[in-house]
Amino acid sequence: MTKPQIPLEELRAQVQACQRCPLAEGRTNVVFGDGNPQARVMFIGEAPGKNEDLQGVPFVGAAGKYLDELLGFAGLRREEVYIANILKCRPPSNRDPRPEEIQLCTPYLREQTRTIDPEIIVTLGNFATKFVLKTDRGITGLHGQLHQAGKFKVFPVFHPAAALYDSSKKVALEDDFTTLGKFLVS
Ligand code: URA
């Protein structure tokens, strides 16, 4: 028997009340996710940063502005995709997510993904890619190719923030988003 889907707004209310880990104490806002619940493409990032924590919306800082630009390479607009993160609360000083935080938080992401039921999941960077593909392989060897995780097609790309520090990643990211656009028309 298939599990019933939890409506997105019910799930949002659960996450907003979440106290499963100590990140709850430091948050200004939960960053649940944003975009079109009927999206063909769902993006999964790492964790909220300072701006996201303040606004309660994913990818609104510098990496988010670059993500908006990258969407254009795939012929996508932000309003038509859905964006979520591995963690729903900001880690202090933007440190990496810890394994126990990932373990406690990702049941929400799993439900969110089942409800949105996208055609393609685009994982942004190492944390999302390793979680979704259940692999230890790094993003450098995996990006720009379609993979399968259960019923979902998964397309890993570098994290947009990585390109802000290392401009050599920009070319790969822009090529990968162009490739993504081709999958969406075929
Ligand atoms: N980086 C992420 O991974 N997620 C955000 O929401 C913002 C920056």
XYZ file of C-alpha atoms and ligand atoms in Angstrom:
194
model
C 0.000 0.000 0.000
C 1.354 3.472 -0.830
C 1.639 5.962 2.014
C -0.790 8.911 1.848
C 0.843 12.224 1.000
C 0.921 14.932 3.655
C -0.444 18.233 2.255
C 2.360 20.786 1.948
C 0.767 23.322 4.291
C 0.267 20.671 6.986
C 3.923 19.692 6.633
C 4.965 23.358 6.800
C 3.065 23.747 10.097
C 4.834 20.654 11.502
C 8.259 21.996 10.531
C 7.485 25.439 11.921
C 6.864 23.840 15.317
C 9.905 21.536 15.087
C 12.178 21.215 18.145
C 13.949 18.012 17.081
C 17.442 19.484 17.245
C 19.261 22.448 18.855
C 19.178 24.458 15.599
C 15.578 25.310 16.561
C 16.872 27.512 19.388
C 18.995 29.689 17.130
C 16.571 30.232 14.287
C 14.712 33.407 13.417
C 12.540 31.552 10.918
C 12.175 28.020 9.659
C 12.994 27.917 5.947
C 10.505 25.329 4.763
C 10.671 25.713 0.983
C 9.283 27.915 -1.734
C 7.847 27.779 -5.222
C 5.322 25.946 -7.324
C 3.964 22.835 -5.564
C 3.266 21.349 -9.022
C 6.824 21.978 -10.224
C 8.444 19.660 -12.766
C 11.820 20.511 -11.243
C 12.685 20.556 -7.548
C 15.987 22.041 -6.355
C 17.556 20.888 -3.107
C 20.228 23.021 -1.448
C 22.157 22.617 1.778
C 20.868 24.848 4.582
C 19.584 28.393 5.107
C 22.123 31.188 5.479
C 21.691 34.517 7.256
C 19.319 36.123 4.742
C 17.212 32.993 4.400
C 16.901 32.710 8.197
C 15.784 36.338 8.396
C 13.215 36.045 5.589
C 12.112 32.406 5.971
C 12.649 31.830 2.234
C 15.375 29.696 0.582
C 18.062 31.150 -1.680
C 17.420 34.867 -1.265
C 21.054 35.910 -0.649
C 23.976 36.131 -3.072
C 23.852 32.409 -3.971
C 20.120 32.789 -4.590
C 20.602 35.697 -6.972
C 23.056 33.586 -8.933
C 20.635 30.617 -8.836
C 17.951 32.867 -10.384
C 20.404 33.670 -13.190
C 21.271 29.995 -13.675
C 17.576 29.086 -13.987
C 17.542 31.257 -17.102
C 20.136 28.942 -18.731
C 17.602 26.106 -18.369
C 14.715 28.267 -19.616
C 13.149 28.223 -16.158
C 11.725 30.959 -13.953
C 11.830 30.818 -10.192
C 8.010 30.845 -9.907
C 7.737 27.566 -11.819
C 10.235 25.510 -9.793
C 10.257 24.399 -6.163
C 13.260 25.047 -3.902
C 14.030 23.381 -0.570
C 17.053 22.535 1.553
C 18.459 19.519 3.392
C 18.185 21.464 6.693
C 15.240 23.755 7.459
C 17.089 25.836 10.065
C 20.322 27.809 9.785
C 23.432 26.242 11.326
C 25.399 28.770 13.434
C 27.925 30.784 11.388
C 26.845 28.771 8.321
C 28.849 25.733 9.414
C 28.306 22.430 7.601
C 25.218 20.409 8.513
C 26.033 17.648 11.038
C 25.068 14.010 10.385
C 22.614 13.968 13.296
C 20.934 17.173 12.060
C 20.592 15.667 8.582
C 19.129 12.508 10.061
C 16.580 14.387 12.173
C 15.568 16.945 9.534
C 15.414 14.986 6.281
C 12.198 13.067 7.009
C 10.536 16.450 6.310
C 12.356 16.772 2.978
C 11.359 13.221 2.047
C 7.679 14.001 2.645
C 7.998 17.300 0.808
C 9.535 15.524 -2.186
C 6.823 12.852 -2.216
C 4.146 15.550 -2.174
C 5.689 17.673 -4.912
C 6.551 14.564 -6.930
C 8.854 16.354 -9.411
C 10.040 14.947 -12.709
C 13.644 15.890 -11.922
C 15.401 16.672 -8.653
C 18.392 18.990 -9.050
C 20.784 18.613 -6.120
C 22.858 21.711 -5.410
C 26.292 20.733 -4.089
C 27.715 17.864 -2.076
C 25.347 17.620 0.882
C 22.178 17.377 -1.179
C 23.794 15.073 -3.741
C 25.182 12.662 -1.152
C 21.871 12.545 0.672
C 19.636 12.053 -2.362
C 21.899 9.604 -4.218
C 23.003 7.839 -1.002
C 26.597 8.009 -2.176
C 29.986 9.055 -0.828
C 31.104 10.209 -4.273
C 31.789 13.912 -4.565
C 29.941 16.390 -6.750
C 32.952 16.900 -9.042
C 32.540 13.376 -10.447
C 28.739 13.377 -10.506
C 27.569 16.760 -11.783
C 25.967 17.286 -15.170
C 24.681 13.735 -15.602
C 21.296 12.193 -14.917
C 21.152 9.659 -12.102
C 18.243 7.689 -10.677
C 17.152 7.521 -7.027
C 14.072 5.322 -6.639
C 11.402 6.810 -8.906
C 13.194 10.151 -9.279
C 15.618 11.385 -11.906
C 18.402 13.283 -10.155
C 20.670 15.861 -11.758
C 23.543 17.004 -9.492
C 25.205 20.377 -10.062
C 27.762 22.405 -8.113
C 26.326 24.583 -5.369
C 25.836 28.127 -6.750
C 27.739 29.525 -3.726
C 30.800 27.494 -4.771
C 30.954 29.460 -8.023
C 30.950 32.726 -6.083
C 34.264 31.665 -4.489
C 35.722 29.748 -7.453
C 34.804 31.254 -10.800
C 36.051 28.160 -12.695
C 32.868 26.430 -11.430
C 30.708 28.996 -13.237
C 31.327 27.469 -16.653
C 30.411 23.984 -15.406
C 27.280 25.303 -13.680
C 26.105 27.256 -16.684
C 26.751 24.258 -18.988
C 24.882 21.958 -16.602
C 21.851 24.267 -16.436
C 21.846 24.429 -20.253
C 21.847 20.593 -20.301
C 18.986 20.575 -17.785
C 16.980 22.815 -20.101
C 17.464 20.296 -22.917
C 16.112 17.446 -20.755
C 13.037 19.528 -20.039
C 12.127 20.047 -23.708
C 12.850 16.477 -24.809
N 22.533 27.988 0.425
C 21.729 26.925 0.528
O 22.151 25.787 0.380
N 20.433 27.146 0.768
C 19.897 28.348 0.899
O 18.695 28.450 1.103
C 20.766 29.455 0.787
C 22.079 29.256 0.548
